[in-house]
Amino acid sequence: MKEQIQIFDTTLRDGEQVPGCKLNTHQKLEIATELQRLGVDVIEAGFPVSSPGDFEAVNTIAKEIRGTTICGLTRAVEGDIDVAAKALKPSDNPRIHTGIGTSDHHVYAKLRSTQDEIVERARKAVKYARNYVAEVEFYAEDAGRTDNEYLARVVEAAIDSGATVINIPDTTGYCLPEQYGQKIAYLMNNVPNIDKAILSTHCHNDLGLATANSIAGITAGAKQIECTINGIGERAGNTSLEEVVMIMHQHQHIQFETNIETTLLTPISKIIELEMNMPVQRNKAIVGENAFAHSSGIHQDGVIKNRETYEIIDPKQVGADDSQIILTARSGRAALNYRAAKMNVKLTKEKLEVAYQRFLTVADRYNQVDDNQLMNLLNGI
Ligand code: KIV
Ligand code: ZN
């Protein structure tokens, strides 16, 4: 039996915190609607106390989106929780996401507090939030750099106070997959009331390990992944939704599944790119422009004979265009013949050789040879 992993999307909160990515209420609602169509389980709609605009956006999403959990972020501060509860009130599935820093950096340097005091603040915040909603998620900020024994104490207190989900953020993207997996396993084995809540991964990508860490987390027992479309987020970003979903999809042996409609991954990626003004790198896994493009002769020959020679995902599965055979100076005769056939031009062996020599002259002058250039060079052959 496959195990269901909850997808918690934080594009509208952690993703939107990025400079230049700010959205208005109308844009946030439009994206929330697309996220629901995509099949995410939880939409983190914003941080309601941060500004009147974000309050309005969370409140509007809570009113309009039915049947999906709508979440609002708070600090472990009663005023924040009051505002989040008010913004989320219209939702049929509201969740308050509250928490506090637990690493030494946070406890001593940022909060100028003590470990005992932080446990008490965590307890109070969760209890307070539970007065408003049945689903309270607690985050232990910088859990990635928090000592496991102390982290287990905080997690136990949060669950004891009524938290239903415990988020273990690797806030600075510091952990190695093995360390992050061990952290989740440690909590699964050492928190006495762990059966009363689920653990969630929340990984940042400072070392390019967010996706690997999230997968290590679910393999060790976490049941929810927090992620964003295109992996956008603070600094180097968050875990990329499309990557974790397709890893679970393609590696059937790891026995995880999600509710995500994978054919909507490319369309939503383009919406986020456009609305949030954040271009996707061409070689981005799953949704980058080059994710299914082949330009070297050896690869093109393999793909033309059988797509699976150089592709582990069928582009249709993620809503992308067909695999592309790009003509460059590194392309071979097979690719030229293939692209000519696509334009209904049939070439004999001899004609292909003439065309190929002409093609190389053009290709050496340009980055790519497009259909117009190809038609011109085929003319008269
Ligand atoms: O990275 C982080 O620690 C966060 C929390 C506020 C959940 O985004
Ligand atoms: Zn984060």
Tab-separated table of N, CA and C in Angstrom, residues 94-159:
chain	number	residue	atom	x	y	z
A	94	PRO	N	-9.475	25.836	8.310
A	94	PRO	CA	-8.395	26.773	8.652
A	94	PRO	C	-7.265	26.094	9.432
A	95	ARG	N	-6.057	26.568	9.233
A	95	ARG	CA	-4.924	26.083	10.035
A	95	ARG	C	-4.053	27.274	10.436
A	96	ILE	N	-3.717	27.361	11.707
A	96	ILE	CA	-2.769	28.396	12.161
A	96	ILE	C	-1.393	27.748	12.277
A	97	HIS	N	-0.395	28.422	11.703
A	97	HIS	CA	0.980	27.937	11.688
A	97	HIS	C	1.783	28.867	12.596
A	98	THR	N	2.059	28.423	13.804
A	98	THR	CA	2.776	29.275	14.751
A	98	THR	C	4.068	28.607	15.181
A	99	GLY	N	5.009	29.399	15.681
A	99	GLY	CA	6.251	28.768	16.113
A	99	GLY	C	7.286	29.766	16.569
A	100	ILE	N	8.463	29.226	16.862
A	100	ILE	CA	9.535	30.034	17.458
A	100	ILE	C	10.876	29.362	17.179
A	101	GLY	N	11.946	30.150	17.211
A	101	GLY	CA	13.287	29.615	16.952
A	101	GLY	C	13.771	28.719	18.086
A	102	THR	N	14.459	27.642	17.727
A	102	THR	CA	14.894	26.686	18.764
A	102	THR	C	16.404	26.420	18.768
A	103	SER	N	17.120	26.873	17.733
A	103	SER	CA	18.578	26.642	17.737
A	103	SER	C	19.226	27.642	18.696
A	104	ASP	N	20.466	27.383	19.071
A	104	ASP	CA	21.175	28.325	19.953
A	104	ASP	C	21.221	29.719	19.331
A	105	HIS	N	21.392	29.772	18.008
A	105	HIS	CA	21.423	31.083	17.331
A	105	HIS	C	20.144	31.865	17.625
A	106	HIS	N	19.026	31.165	17.600
A	106	HIS	CA	17.748	31.840	17.820
A	106	HIS	C	17.482	32.075	19.305
A	107	VAL	N	17.663	31.016	20.112
A	107	VAL	CA	17.310	31.111	21.539
A	107	VAL	C	18.139	32.199	22.224
A	108	TYR	N	19.447	32.172	21.985
A	108	TYR	CA	20.313	33.097	22.738
A	108	TYR	C	20.563	34.406	22.000
A	109	ALA	N	20.929	34.327	20.708
A	109	ALA	CA	21.310	35.563	19.996
A	109	ALA	C	20.098	36.367	19.530
A	110	LYS	N	19.110	35.699	18.926
A	110	LYS	CA	17.983	36.458	18.363
A	110	LYS	C	16.930	36.780	19.423
A	111	LEU	N	16.543	35.754	20.204
A	111	LEU	CA	15.437	35.961	21.146
A	111	LEU	C	15.925	36.375	22.542
A	112	ARG	N	17.233	36.293	22.760
A	112	ARG	CA	17.848	36.618	24.072
A	112	ARG	C	17.051	35.976	25.206
A	113	SER	N	16.917	34.660	25.088
A	113	SER	CA	16.048	33.930	26.011
A	113	SER	C	16.788	32.711	26.553
A	114	THR	N	16.043	31.763	27.083
A	114	THR	CA	16.641	30.503	27.557
A	114	THR	C	15.850	29.352	26.931
A	115	GLN	N	16.423	28.159	26.974
A	115	GLN	CA	15.730	27.007	26.375
A	115	GLN	C	14.404	26.744	27.098
A	116	ASP	N	14.403	26.849	28.433
A	116	ASP	CA	13.164	26.583	29.182
A	116	ASP	C	12.070	27.578	28.790
A	117	GLU	N	12.480	28.850	28.686
A	117	GLU	CA	11.497	29.888	28.361
A	117	GLU	C	10.890	29.648	26.964
A	118	ILE	N	11.726	29.176	26.032
A	118	ILE	CA	11.230	28.925	24.656
A	118	ILE	C	10.192	27.788	24.679
A	119	VAL	N	10.458	26.760	25.499
A	119	VAL	CA	9.478	25.660	25.596
A	119	VAL	C	8.156	26.231	26.100
A	120	GLU	N	8.206	27.107	27.085
A	120	GLU	CA	6.974	27.685	27.635
A	120	GLU	C	6.250	28.550	26.603
A	121	ARG	N	7.033	29.323	25.860
A	121	ARG	CA	6.408	30.189	24.834
A	121	ARG	C	5.753	29.343	23.747
A	122	ALA	N	6.401	28.226	23.417
A	122	ALA	CA	5.828	27.324	22.400
A	122	ALA	C	4.499	26.773	22.913
A	123	ARG	N	4.514	26.296	24.167
A	123	ARG	CA	3.274	25.763	24.777
A	123	ARG	C	2.152	26.786	24.718
A	124	LYS	N	2.456	27.998	25.179
A	124	LYS	CA	1.422	29.041	25.275
A	124	LYS	C	0.837	29.372	23.903
A	125	ALA	N	1.736	29.488	22.918
A	125	ALA	CA	1.276	29.880	21.566
A	125	ALA	C	0.366	28.809	20.978
A	126	VAL	N	0.769	27.549	21.117
A	126	VAL	CA	-0.048	26.469	20.535
A	126	VAL	C	-1.411	26.425	21.235
A	127	LYS	N	-1.394	26.496	22.572
A	127	LYS	CA	-2.670	26.459	23.324
A	127	LYS	C	-3.572	27.612	22.897
A	128	TYR	N	-2.962	28.783	22.769
A	128	TYR	CA	-3.736	29.967	22.405
A	128	TYR	C	-4.371	29.785	21.020
A	129	ALA	N	-3.563	29.277	20.092
A	129	ALA	CA	-4.078	29.074	18.717
A	129	ALA	C	-5.183	28.022	18.703
A	130	ARG	N	-5.058	27.006	19.558
A	130	ARG	CA	-6.088	25.954	19.593
A	130	ARG	C	-7.443	26.478	20.064
A	131	ASN	N	-7.444	27.644	20.757
A	131	ASN	CA	-8.740	28.239	21.123
A	131	ASN	C	-9.518	28.651	19.879
A	132	TYR	N	-8.793	28.882	18.794
A	132	TYR	CA	-9.441	29.371	17.572
A	132	TYR	C	-9.724	28.266	16.555
A	133	VAL	N	-8.753	27.360	16.375
A	133	VAL	CA	-8.883	26.364	15.293
A	133	VAL	C	-8.471	24.975	15.772
A	134	ALA	N	-8.984	23.960	15.079
A	134	ALA	CA	-8.666	22.576	15.462
A	134	ALA	C	-7.295	22.147	14.948
A	135	GLU	N	-6.875	22.781	13.827
A	135	GLU	CA	-5.575	22.388	13.248
A	135	GLU	C	-4.540	23.464	13.535
A	136	VAL	N	-3.582	23.104	14.383
A	136	VAL	CA	-2.481	24.032	14.663
A	136	VAL	C	-1.181	23.353	14.284
A	137	GLU	N	-0.422	24.043	13.433
A	137	GLU	CA	0.896	23.524	13.055
A	137	GLU	C	1.938	24.355	13.807
A	138	PHE	N	2.889	23.657	14.414
A	138	PHE	CA	3.956	24.346	15.154
A	138	PHE	C	5.263	24.215	14.391
A	139	TYR	N	5.994	25.336	14.202
A	139	TYR	CA	7.325	25.255	13.579
A	139	TYR	C	8.418	25.570	14.603
A	140	ALA	N	9.466	24.778	14.555
A	140	ALA	CA	10.645	25.004	15.397
A	140	ALA	C	11.689	25.618	14.466
A	141	GLU	N	11.692	26.951	14.385
A	141	GLU	CA	12.554	27.608	13.402
A	141	GLU	C	14.020	27.237	13.622
A	142	ASP	N	14.716	26.996	12.528
A	142	ASP	CA	16.132	26.575	12.545
A	142	ASP	C	16.315	25.216	13.233
A	143	ALA	N	15.294	24.375	13.108
A	143	ALA	CA	15.395	23.014	13.659
A	143	ALA	C	16.596	22.278	13.070
A	144	GLY	N	16.954	22.641	11.837
A	144	GLY	CA	18.106	22.004	11.173
A	144	GLY	C	19.374	22.125	11.994
A	145	ARG	N	19.528	23.250	12.717
A	145	ARG	CA	20.737	23.444	13.526
A	145	ARG	C	20.432	23.337	15.018
A	146	THR	N	19.276	22.741	15.349
A	146	THR	CA	18.916	22.588	16.774
A	146	THR	C	19.349	21.213	17.248
A	147	ASP	N	19.901	21.173	18.463
A	147	ASP	CA	20.290	19.903	19.080
A	147	ASP	C	19.049	18.987	19.174
A	148	ASN	N	19.200	17.735	18.749
A	148	ASN	CA	18.043	16.840	18.642
A	148	ASN	C	17.336	16.602	19.980
A	149	GLU	N	18.125	16.508	21.053
A	149	GLU	CA	17.508	16.230	22.366
A	149	GLU	C	16.590	17.385	22.781
A	150	TYR	N	17.094	18.610	22.595
A	150	TYR	CA	16.281	19.772	22.957
A	150	TYR	C	15.073	19.887	22.013
A	151	LEU	N	15.320	19.630	20.726
A	151	LEU	CA	14.226	19.713	19.746
A	151	LEU	C	13.099	18.745	20.144
A	152	ALA	N	13.472	17.557	20.591
A	152	ALA	CA	12.461	16.565	21.003
A	152	ALA	C	11.637	17.104	22.169
A	153	ARG	N	12.285	17.840	23.080
A	153	ARG	CA	11.555	18.424	24.233
A	153	ARG	C	10.532	19.451	23.758
A	154	VAL	N	10.957	20.303	22.823
A	154	VAL	CA	10.046	21.344	22.313
A	154	VAL	C	8.872	20.687	21.574
A	155	VAL	N	9.203	19.685	20.752
A	155	VAL	CA	8.154	19.026	19.951
A	155	VAL	C	7.140	18.347	20.885
A	156	GLU	N	7.638	17.675	21.909
A	156	GLU	CA	6.725	17.005	22.857
A	156	GLU	C	5.792	18.031	23.524
A	157	ALA	N	6.358	19.178	23.900
A	157	ALA	CA	5.542	20.212	24.559
A	157	ALA	C	4.492	20.763	23.592
A	158	ALA	N	4.891	20.961	22.324
A	158	ALA	CA	3.939	21.511	21.339
A	158	ALA	C	2.792	20.526	21.103
A	159	ILE	N	3.123	19.248	21.017
A	159	ILE	CA	2.053	18.243	20.783
A	159	ILE	C	1.160	18.163	22.019
